[in-house]
Coordinates of C-alpha atoms in Angstrom, one line a residue:
Chain A
M6 CA 8.1 0.2 29.1
S7 CA 7.9 -1.7 32.3
N8 CA 4.3 -0.8 32.7
H9 CA 3.3 -1.2 29.2
E10 CA 0.3 -3.4 28.2
Y11 CA 0.7 -5.6 25.2
V12 CA -2.7 -5.0 23.4
H13 CA -2.8 -8.5 21.8
G14 CA -2.4 -10.4 25.1
Y15 CA -0.1 -13.4 25.7
S16 CA -2.5 -16.2 25.0
E17 CA -1.5 -19.4 23.2
A18 CA -3.8 -18.6 20.3
E19 CA -1.9 -15.3 20.0
S20 CA 1.4 -17.1 20.0
N21 CA 0.1 -19.3 17.2
R22 CA -1.1 -16.3 15.3
L23 CA 2.3 -14.6 15.4
S24 CA 3.9 -17.8 14.1
V25 CA 1.5 -17.9 11.2
Q26 CA 2.2 -14.3 10.5
A27 CA 5.9 -15.0 10.4
M28 CA 5.5 -18.0 8.2
T29 CA 3.3 -16.4 5.5
L30 CA 5.2 -13.1 5.4
N31 CA 8.8 -14.5 5.7
E32 CA 10.0 -13.7 2.3
I33 CA 8.4 -10.3 2.0
L34 CA 9.5 -9.1 5.4
Y35 CA 12.7 -10.9 6.2
G36 CA 14.0 -12.3 3.0
D37 CA 16.5 -9.4 2.5
T38 CA 17.7 -9.1 6.1
I39 CA 21.0 -11.0 6.1
F40 CA 23.5 -10.3 8.9
K41 CA 27.2 -10.8 8.0
E42 CA 29.3 -13.6 9.4
G43 CA 30.8 -12.8 12.7
S44 CA 28.4 -9.9 13.4
L45 CA 26.7 -9.4 16.8
V46 CA 23.0 -8.8 16.5
L47 CA 20.5 -7.6 19.1
E48 CA 16.9 -8.5 18.5
A49 CA 15.2 -6.0 20.8
G50 CA 11.7 -7.4 21.8
C51 CA 11.7 -10.9 20.4
G52 CA 8.3 -11.8 22.0
V53 CA 7.5 -15.5 21.4
G54 CA 10.3 -15.8 18.9
A55 CA 8.2 -15.7 15.7
Q56 CA 10.8 -13.5 13.9
T57 CA 13.9 -14.9 15.5
K58 CA 14.0 -18.0 13.4
E59 CA 13.4 -16.0 10.2
I60 CA 16.4 -13.7 10.8
A61 CA 18.6 -16.5 12.2
K62 CA 18.2 -18.9 9.3
N63 CA 19.4 -16.3 6.8
S64 CA 22.5 -15.5 8.9
F65 CA 24.1 -18.6 10.3
G66 CA 27.5 -16.9 10.9
A67 CA 26.0 -14.1 13.0
K68 CA 25.5 -14.2 16.8
I69 CA 21.9 -13.2 17.7
I70 CA 20.9 -12.1 21.2
S71 CA 17.2 -11.9 21.5
V72 CA 15.7 -10.0 24.5
D73 CA 12.2 -9.5 25.8
I74 CA 10.5 -8.0 28.8
S75 CA 8.1 -10.9 29.2
K76 CA 9.4 -14.1 30.8
K77 CA 6.4 -16.0 29.5
S78 CA 7.1 -15.0 25.9
L79 CA 10.8 -15.8 26.3
S80 CA 10.0 -19.2 27.5
A81 CA 7.8 -19.8 24.5
A82 CA 10.6 -18.5 22.3
R83 CA 13.1 -20.8 23.9
K84 CA 10.8 -23.8 23.6
K85 CA 10.2 -23.0 19.9
A86 CA 13.9 -22.8 19.3
A87 CA 14.5 -26.1 21.1
D88 CA 11.7 -27.8 19.1
E89 CA 12.9 -26.6 15.8
N90 CA 16.6 -27.1 16.5
N91 CA 17.8 -25.6 13.2
F92 CA 18.9 -22.1 14.2
S93 CA 20.6 -20.6 17.2
A94 CA 20.0 -17.5 19.3
E95 CA 20.5 -16.5 22.9
Y96 CA 17.5 -15.4 24.9
L97 CA 17.7 -12.9 27.7
N98 CA 15.0 -11.5 29.9
C99 CA 15.4 -7.7 30.1
D100 CA 13.9 -4.4 29.4
I101 CA 14.9 -2.4 26.3
F102 CA 15.3 0.6 28.7
S103 CA 17.9 -1.2 30.9
L104 CA 19.9 -3.4 28.6
P105 CA 22.8 -5.3 30.4
F106 CA 25.3 -4.7 27.5
L107 CA 28.3 -2.5 26.8
K108 CA 27.6 0.6 24.8
N109 CA 28.8 0.6 21.1
S110 CA 28.8 -3.2 21.0
F111 CA 26.3 -4.4 18.4
D112 CA 26.8 -4.5 14.6
N113 CA 23.0 -4.6 14.1
I114 CA 19.9 -4.1 16.0
F115 CA 16.6 -5.7 14.8
V116 CA 13.3 -4.4 16.1
C117 CA 10.1 -6.0 14.7
F118 CA 6.5 -5.3 15.9
V119 CA 7.8 -3.6 19.1
L120 CA 7.7 0.2 18.7
E121 CA 4.0 0.0 17.9
H122 CA 3.4 -1.1 21.5
L123 CA 5.6 1.4 23.3
K124 CA 4.5 4.7 24.9
N125 CA 7.9 6.2 24.0
P126 CA 9.2 4.7 20.8
D127 CA 11.4 7.8 20.3
E128 CA 13.2 7.1 23.6
A129 CA 13.5 3.4 22.8
L130 CA 15.3 4.3 19.6
L131 CA 17.6 6.7 21.4
E132 CA 18.4 4.0 24.0
L133 CA 19.0 1.3 21.3
L134 CA 21.3 3.8 19.4
K135 CA 23.7 3.7 22.4
F136 CA 24.3 0.0 22.0
L137 CA 25.0 0.1 18.3
K138 CA 28.6 0.4 17.1
P139 CA 29.3 3.5 15.1
G140 CA 28.5 2.6 11.5
G141 CA 26.2 -0.1 12.7
E142 CA 22.7 -0.5 11.3
I143 CA 19.2 -0.7 12.9
I144 CA 16.4 -2.5 11.1
V145 CA 12.9 -1.7 12.2
I146 CA 9.8 -3.5 10.9
E147 CA 6.3 -2.3 11.8
G148 CA 2.8 -2.6 10.5
D149 CA 0.2 0.2 10.0
H150 CA -3.4 -0.8 10.6
G151 CA -4.6 2.4 8.8
S152 CA -3.1 0.9 5.6
A153 CA -5.7 -1.9 5.4
F154 CA -8.3 -1.6 2.7
F155 CA -10.3 -4.3 1.0
Y156 CA -13.1 -5.3 -1.4
P157 CA -15.9 -5.3 -0.7
D158 CA -15.3 -2.0 1.2
S159 CA -17.1 -1.9 4.5
S160 CA -17.6 0.7 7.1
D161 CA -18.4 -2.1 9.6
A162 CA -15.0 -3.7 9.0
K163 CA -13.3 -0.3 9.3
R164 CA -15.0 0.4 12.6
N165 CA -13.6 -2.8 14.1
I166 CA -10.1 -1.9 12.9
E167 CA -10.6 1.6 14.5
C168 CA -11.4 -0.2 17.7
L169 CA -8.1 -2.0 17.6
V170 CA -6.3 1.3 16.9
S171 CA -8.1 2.9 19.8
L172 CA -7.4 0.1 22.3
Q173 CA -3.7 0.1 21.2
A174 CA -3.6 3.9 21.7
K175 CA -5.3 3.5 25.2
A176 CA -2.5 1.0 26.1
G177 CA 0.0 3.7 25.1
G178 CA 0.9 2.3 21.6
D179 CA 0.4 3.4 18.1
A180 CA -1.1 1.0 15.5
L181 CA -0.4 3.6 12.8
I182 CA 3.3 3.7 13.5
G183 CA 4.5 2.3 10.1
R184 CA 3.9 5.6 8.3
R185 CA 6.0 7.5 10.9
L186 CA 9.2 5.3 11.0
Y187 CA 10.9 7.9 8.8
P188 CA 10.6 10.8 11.2
L189 CA 11.1 8.5 14.3
L190 CA 14.5 7.3 13.0
K191 CA 15.6 10.7 11.7
N192 CA 14.7 12.4 15.0
A193 CA 16.6 9.7 17.0
G194 CA 19.7 10.7 15.2
F195 CA 20.1 7.8 12.7
S196 CA 21.6 8.7 9.3
D197 CA 20.9 7.3 5.9
V198 CA 17.3 6.5 6.9
C199 CA 15.5 4.5 4.2
V200 CA 11.9 3.3 4.5
F201 CA 10.6 0.5 2.3
P202 CA 6.9 -0.2 2.2
R203 CA 6.1 -3.9 1.9
I204 CA 2.6 -4.3 0.6
I205 CA 0.6 -7.5 1.1
Y206 CA -2.1 -8.0 -1.5
A207 CA -4.3 -11.1 -1.3
D208 CA -7.0 -12.3 -3.7
S209 CA -8.4 -15.7 -4.5
S210 CA -5.7 -16.4 -7.1
N211 CA -3.5 -17.0 -4.0
P212 CA -5.7 -19.0 -1.6
S213 CA -2.8 -19.6 0.8
L214 CA -2.2 -15.9 1.3
V215 CA -5.9 -15.2 1.7
K216 CA -6.0 -17.9 4.4
G217 CA -2.6 -17.2 5.9
F218 CA -2.7 -13.4 5.9
T219 CA -6.3 -12.0 5.5
K220 CA -7.9 -14.6 7.6
N221 CA -5.4 -16.1 10.0
T222 CA -3.2 -13.0 10.5
F223 CA -5.1 -9.8 10.1
T224 CA -8.7 -10.8 10.8
A225 CA -7.5 -13.1 13.7
M226 CA -5.6 -10.1 15.2
V227 CA -8.7 -7.9 15.0
E228 CA -10.9 -10.7 16.4
G229 CA -8.4 -11.1 19.3
V230 CA -9.5 -7.7 20.8
G231 CA -13.2 -8.2 20.4
C232 CA -13.9 -8.8 24.1
D233 CA -11.9 -5.7 25.1
A234 CA -13.6 -3.6 22.4
V235 CA -17.1 -4.6 23.6
S236 CA -16.3 -4.4 27.3
S237 CA -14.7 -0.9 26.8
E238 CA -18.0 0.1 25.1
L239 CA -16.2 1.2 22.0
I240 CA -18.7 -0.9 20.0
T241 CA -21.7 -3.2 20.6
A242 CA -21.3 -7.0 20.3
E243 CA -23.7 -7.0 17.3
E244 CA -21.7 -4.3 15.5
W245 CA -18.5 -6.1 16.3
E246 CA -19.8 -9.4 14.8
K247 CA -20.9 -7.4 11.7
G248 CA -17.4 -6.0 11.3
I249 CA -15.9 -9.5 11.6
R250 CA -18.3 -10.9 9.0
A251 CA -17.3 -8.0 6.7
L252 CA -13.6 -8.8 7.1
N253 CA -14.2 -12.5 6.5
R254 CA -16.3 -11.5 3.4
T255 CA -13.1 -10.2 1.8
C256 CA -11.8 -13.8 1.8
D257 CA -14.5 -14.8 -0.7
E258 CA -13.9 -15.7 -4.3
D259 CA -14.3 -12.0 -5.5
G260 CA -12.7 -10.4 -2.4
T261 CA -9.3 -8.6 -2.1
F262 CA -7.3 -7.4 0.8
C263 CA -4.3 -5.0 1.1
Y264 CA -2.1 -4.2 4.0
T265 CA 1.3 -2.4 4.2
F266 CA 4.2 -3.1 6.4
F267 CA 7.2 -0.8 6.7
K268 CA 10.8 -1.8 6.9
A269 CA 13.1 1.0 7.9
T270 CA 16.9 1.1 8.2
G271 CA 19.2 3.7 9.7
I272 CA 23.0 4.0 10.4
K273 CA 24.7 5.1 13.6
K274 CA 27.0 8.0 12.6
Q275 CA 30.7 7.2 12.9
Chain B
M11 CA -20.3 6.3 -21.5
S12 CA -21.4 9.0 -24.0
N13 CA -23.1 10.8 -21.1
H14 CA -20.4 10.3 -18.6
E15 CA -18.9 13.3 -16.8
Y16 CA -15.1 13.3 -16.3
V17 CA -14.8 14.4 -12.6
H18 CA -11.4 16.1 -13.0
G19 CA -12.6 18.4 -15.9
Y20 CA -10.7 19.1 -19.0
S21 CA -8.7 22.3 -18.1
E22 CA -5.2 23.0 -19.1
A23 CA -4.0 22.7 -15.5
E24 CA -5.6 19.3 -15.4
S25 CA -3.7 18.4 -18.6
N26 CA -0.4 19.5 -17.0
R27 CA -1.2 17.5 -13.8
L28 CA -1.7 14.4 -15.8
S29 CA 1.6 14.9 -17.5
V30 CA 3.4 15.4 -14.2
Q31 CA 1.7 12.2 -12.9
A32 CA 3.0 10.2 -15.9
M33 CA 6.5 11.6 -15.6
T34 CA 7.0 10.9 -11.9
L35 CA 5.4 7.5 -12.0
N36 CA 6.7 6.2 -15.3
E37 CA 9.0 3.6 -14.1
I38 CA 6.7 2.2 -11.4
L39 CA 3.6 2.1 -13.5
Y40 CA 4.8 1.5 -17.1
G41 CA 8.4 0.3 -16.9
D42 CA 7.4 -3.3 -17.3
T43 CA 4.8 -2.9 -20.0
I44 CA 6.5 -3.7 -23.3
F45 CA 4.6 -4.7 -26.4
K46 CA 6.2 -7.1 -28.8
E47 CA 7.5 -6.0 -32.2
G48 CA 4.7 -6.2 -34.8
S49 CA 1.9 -6.3 -32.2
L50 CA -1.3 -4.2 -32.6
V51 CA -2.2 -2.4 -29.4
L52 CA -5.3 -0.5 -28.5
E53 CA -5.0 2.2 -25.9
A54 CA -8.7 2.6 -24.8
G55 CA -9.3 6.0 -23.3
C56 CA -6.0 7.9 -23.9
G57 CA -7.2 11.2 -22.6
V58 CA -4.5 13.9 -23.2
G59 CA -2.0 11.3 -24.1
A60 CA -0.1 11.3 -20.7
Q61 CA 0.4 7.6 -20.8
T62 CA 0.7 7.1 -24.6
K63 CA 4.3 8.2 -24.7
E64 CA 5.2 6.0 -21.8
I65 CA 3.9 2.8 -23.4
A66 CA 5.1 3.8 -26.9
K67 CA 8.7 4.5 -26.0
N68 CA 9.1 1.0 -24.6
S69 CA 7.6 -0.6 -27.7
F70 CA 9.0 0.9 -30.9
G71 CA 8.1 -2.1 -33.0
A72 CA 4.4 -2.1 -31.9
K73 CA 1.6 -0.2 -33.6
I74 CA -0.4 1.7 -31.0
I75 CA -3.9 3.0 -31.7
S76 CA -5.1 5.4 -29.1
V77 CA -8.8 6.3 -28.8
D78 CA -10.7 8.7 -26.7
I79 CA -14.3 10.0 -26.5
S80 CA -13.2 13.7 -26.0
K81 CA -12.1 15.5 -29.1
K82 CA -10.5 18.2 -27.0
S83 CA -8.3 15.7 -25.1
L84 CA -7.3 14.0 -28.3
S85 CA -6.3 17.2 -29.9
A86 CA -4.0 17.8 -26.8
A87 CA -2.7 14.3 -27.2
R88 CA -1.9 14.9 -30.9
K89 CA -0.2 18.2 -30.1
K90 CA 1.9 16.5 -27.4
A91 CA 3.0 13.8 -29.7
A92 CA 3.9 16.3 -32.5
D93 CA 5.8 18.4 -30.0
E94 CA 7.8 15.6 -28.6
N95 CA 8.3 13.8 -31.9
N96 CA 10.0 10.8 -30.5
F97 CA 7.2 8.2 -30.4
S98 CA 4.4 7.2 -32.7
A99 CA 0.8 6.4 -32.1
E100 CA -2.4 6.9 -34.1
Y101 CA -5.2 8.9 -32.5
L102 CA -8.9 8.2 -33.2
N103 CA -12.0 9.9 -31.7
C104 CA -14.4 7.2 -30.7
D105 CA -16.4 5.7 -27.8
I106 CA -15.1 2.5 -26.2
F107 CA -18.7 1.3 -26.6
S108 CA -18.7 1.7 -30.4
L109 CA -15.2 0.9 -31.6
P110 CA -14.7 1.0 -35.4
F111 CA -12.5 -2.1 -35.4
L112 CA -12.8 -5.7 -36.4
K113 CA -13.5 -8.2 -33.6
N114 CA -10.5 -10.3 -32.5
S115 CA -8.0 -7.9 -34.0
F116 CA -5.7 -6.6 -31.2
D117 CA -2.8 -8.3 -29.6
N118 CA -3.0 -6.1 -26.5
I119 CA -5.4 -3.6 -25.0
F120 CA -4.2 -1.0 -22.6
V121 CA -6.6 0.8 -20.3
C122 CA -5.2 3.3 -17.8
F123 CA -7.2 5.6 -15.5
V124 CA -10.4 5.0 -17.5
L125 CA -12.5 2.4 -15.7
E126 CA -12.6 4.6 -12.6
H127 CA -14.7 7.2 -14.5
L128 CA -17.2 4.8 -16.1
K129 CA -20.7 4.0 -14.8
N130 CA -20.3 0.5 -16.3
P131 CA -16.7 -0.7 -16.1
D132 CA -17.9 -4.3 -16.3
E133 CA -19.6 -3.7 -19.6
A134 CA -16.6 -1.8 -20.9
L135 CA -14.4 -4.8 -20.2
L136 CA -16.9 -7.1 -21.9
E137 CA -16.8 -4.8 -25.0
L138 CA -13.0 -4.6 -25.1
L139 CA -12.7 -8.3 -24.7
K140 CA -14.4 -8.7 -28.2
F141 CA -11.6 -6.7 -29.9
L142 CA -8.8 -8.7 -28.3
K143 CA -7.4 -11.7 -30.3
P144 CA -7.8 -15.1 -28.5
G145 CA -4.7 -15.4 -26.4
G146 CA -4.3 -11.6 -26.3
E147 CA -3.7 -9.6 -23.1
I148 CA -5.4 -6.7 -21.5
I149 CA -3.5 -4.4 -19.1
V150 CA -5.5 -2.3 -16.8
I151 CA -4.0 0.4 -14.5
E152 CA -6.1 2.2 -11.9
G153 CA -5.6 4.1 -8.7
D154 CA -7.6 3.7 -5.4
H155 CA -8.1 6.9 -3.4
G156 CA -9.0 4.9 -0.3
S157 CA -5.4 3.6 -0.3
A158 CA -4.0 7.0 0.6
F159 CA -2.6 7.4 4.1
F160 CA 0.0 9.8 5.5
Y161 CA 1.9 11.3 8.4
P162 CA 0.8 13.3 10.1
D163 CA -2.6 11.6 9.9
S164 CA -5.4 14.0 9.6
S165 CA -9.2 13.7 9.6
D166 CA -9.4 17.0 7.7
A167 CA -7.3 15.6 4.9
K168 CA -9.3 12.4 4.8
R169 CA -12.6 14.4 4.6
N170 CA -11.3 16.1 1.5
I171 CA -10.4 12.8 -0.1
E172 CA -13.8 11.5 0.8
C173 CA -15.3 14.5 -1.1
L174 CA -13.4 13.5 -4.2
V175 CA -14.6 9.9 -3.9
S176 CA -18.2 11.1 -3.4
L177 CA -18.0 13.5 -6.4
Q178 CA -16.6 10.8 -8.6
A179 CA -19.4 8.4 -7.4
K180 CA -22.0 11.1 -8.2
A181 CA -20.6 11.3 -11.7
G182 CA -21.0 7.5 -12.0
G183 CA -17.4 6.6 -11.4
D184 CA -15.6 4.7 -8.6
A185 CA -12.4 6.2 -7.1
L186 CA -11.9 3.0 -5.1
I187 CA -11.8 0.8 -8.2
G188 CA -8.2 -0.4 -7.8
R189 CA -9.1 -2.9 -5.1
R190 CA -11.8 -4.5 -7.3
L191 CA -9.8 -5.0 -10.6
Y192 CA -9.5 -8.7 -9.7
P193 CA -13.2 -9.4 -9.6
L194 CA -13.9 -7.1 -12.5
L195 CA -11.5 -8.9 -14.9
K196 CA -12.6 -12.3 -13.6
N197 CA -16.3 -11.6 -14.1
A198 CA -15.7 -10.2 -17.6
G199 CA -14.3 -13.6 -18.5
F200 CA -10.6 -13.0 -18.7
S201 CA -8.4 -15.8 -17.6
D202 CA -5.0 -15.8 -15.8
V203 CA -6.0 -12.6 -14.0
C204 CA -3.0 -11.2 -12.0
V205 CA -3.1 -8.0 -10.0
F206 CA 0.0 -6.2 -8.9
P207 CA -0.2 -3.4 -6.4
R208 CA 2.2 -0.6 -7.1
I209 CA 2.8 1.4 -3.9
I210 CA 4.1 4.9 -4.0
Y211 CA 5.8 6.0 -0.8
A212 CA 7.2 9.5 -0.5
D213 CA 9.2 11.1 2.3
S214 CA 11.8 13.9 2.4
S215 CA 14.7 11.6 1.5
N216 CA 13.2 11.8 -2.0
P217 CA 12.2 15.5 -2.5
S218 CA 11.4 15.0 -6.2
L219 CA 8.8 12.3 -5.4
V220 CA 7.3 14.4 -2.6
K221 CA 7.0 17.3 -5.0
G222 CA 6.1 15.3 -8.1
F223 CA 3.6 12.9 -6.4
T224 CA 2.3 14.1 -3.0
K225 CA 2.1 17.7 -4.0
N226 CA 1.7 18.0 -7.8
T227 CA -0.2 14.8 -8.4
F228 CA -2.3 13.7 -5.5
T229 CA -2.8 17.0 -3.6
A230 CA -3.3 18.8 -6.9
M231 CA -5.9 16.3 -8.0
V232 CA -7.8 16.8 -4.7
E233 CA -7.5 20.6 -5.0
G234 CA -8.9 20.4 -8.5
V235 CA -12.4 19.4 -7.2
G236 CA -12.5 22.0 -4.3
C237 CA -15.0 24.3 -6.0
D238 CA -17.3 21.4 -6.9
A239 CA -17.1 20.0 -3.3
V240 CA -18.0 23.3 -1.8
S241 CA -20.7 24.2 -4.3
S242 CA -22.2 20.7 -3.8
E243 CA -22.3 21.4 -0.1
L244 CA -20.3 18.3 0.7
I245 CA -18.0 20.5 2.8
T246 CA -17.5 24.2 3.8
A247 CA -14.8 26.3 2.2
E248 CA -13.1 26.6 5.5
E249 CA -13.1 22.9 6.1
W250 CA -11.8 22.3 2.6
E251 CA -8.9 24.7 3.1
K252 CA -8.0 22.9 6.4
G253 CA -7.9 19.6 4.5
I254 CA -5.6 21.0 1.8
R255 CA -3.3 22.4 4.4
A256 CA -3.2 19.0 6.1
L257 CA -2.3 17.3 2.8
N258 CA 0.4 19.9 2.2
R259 CA 1.7 19.3 5.7
T260 CA 2.6 15.8 4.7
C261 CA 5.2 17.3 2.3
D262 CA 7.2 18.8 5.3
E263 CA 10.6 17.4 6.4
D264 CA 9.0 14.8 8.8
G265 CA 6.0 14.0 6.6
T266 CA 5.3 10.8 4.7
F267 CA 2.7 9.8 2.1
C268 CA 1.5 6.5 0.7
Y269 CA -0.7 5.7 -2.3
T270 CA -1.3 2.4 -4.1
F271 CA -2.0 1.9 -7.8
F272 CA -3.1 -1.4 -9.2
K273 CA -1.9 -3.0 -12.4
A274 CA -4.0 -6.0 -13.6
T275 CA -3.5 -8.3 -16.5
G276 CA -5.8 -10.9 -18.0
I277 CA -5.9 -13.1 -21.1
K278 CA -8.6 -13.7 -23.6
K279 CA -9.3 -17.4 -23.7
Q280 CA -8.3 -19.3 -26.9

């Protein structure tokens, strides 16, 4: 993990994108994640804090400790929390693979958009399991870029998405991890593993979702790796532009866009 | 329509497959389709009657008229209804493009797994619109084979699915129609168009869904076009077998499978 590369980079634009993503998907992704009063919750890999607020505001009585390996991301997360001033969490700079906590101490562990970037998500889950109390629950949320489909269909757009998947794989990650949360959690030893797909469907009857998700979340994420894709010679600049135009085309009056996130839960055996 | 070819064929195995599909997906696809007491409902393209029972049993007070262009399918539908004897519908052999009804006469029109097989789904919708009362509602349900993804991911499996999509396109249909229900209904002139994706996710925590959907519905449907795919030289027999093995592999203990159906509704303007 210490050597892992975060495929999306740490730019300010990226930080904004992640906040937009959290805002438009809040209810779908986090609305049913409520931690009990008095529970101790670890958010493993909080990044710029885009999700921290969402889980914190549903669970005022819980104590949330959010950790991340990037000092820069953590400082953005702390600033965000200070600016908004309506939820509380503690932020700690540390690696998921060397957590400074007692074993068996957390009631819940929340992991969102983290495993997709790790070379060893299976080992990360084994590690996190140690810090969960027996009977405690892990909640994992990940996307799956292979779940994206749209109208008009376009091989140009699909080629761009494949570039993102390849770059993430080259950095040691897996952009198709959503579909494999079930075996990952089972193999790590969690019991009662349940996986809930959360599909996002956007058409022009919901312009704010088209803008907030198709354009400013998904297409913006793909656009963010354009330079890398071209400089890695995965694609030419012209092809890349064609793909972006095709993704933007799905935001038109007659366009539609689908993407599936996966939310998985598992229990540490007593 | 009169010259259209039904890509799945009309075999008995196919008839069984469609019944299995209806049984395992009932609640997800039809559970919320309830026609009011006294309403007159047209099921346009009932095939072997796999869906007729599902909509009829939720709506005892409605009168359902189910039509299909294939006499053979209708006779299977009638036999099924007689055998089960717990729902009522009238069956009529006719073409969607020359319906023997008065204009503006139906409260609801139900169209399920039909538009995907038509050369001209836009014209079919325009035609059906004529028979709906002003203020009446159309309900359209279609799949989208481009929505399928699975773990383990497999280019062999995807190639087989692409063969099915190509064969359906060659027969004038569109196996990717789910994603374009929104523009189809809007362009036909329906108002208040709403599209609801219905995602099916199967893993080994739900063995009956793995068997009923992944194996006996989706993989069986793909298997059903194997001879055509090989004889059309879209794929070799060896490649085809590899793809089928890869689809079956997703039914193993660690496998997962996702597919999205689309349910769309629209109103005839007053």
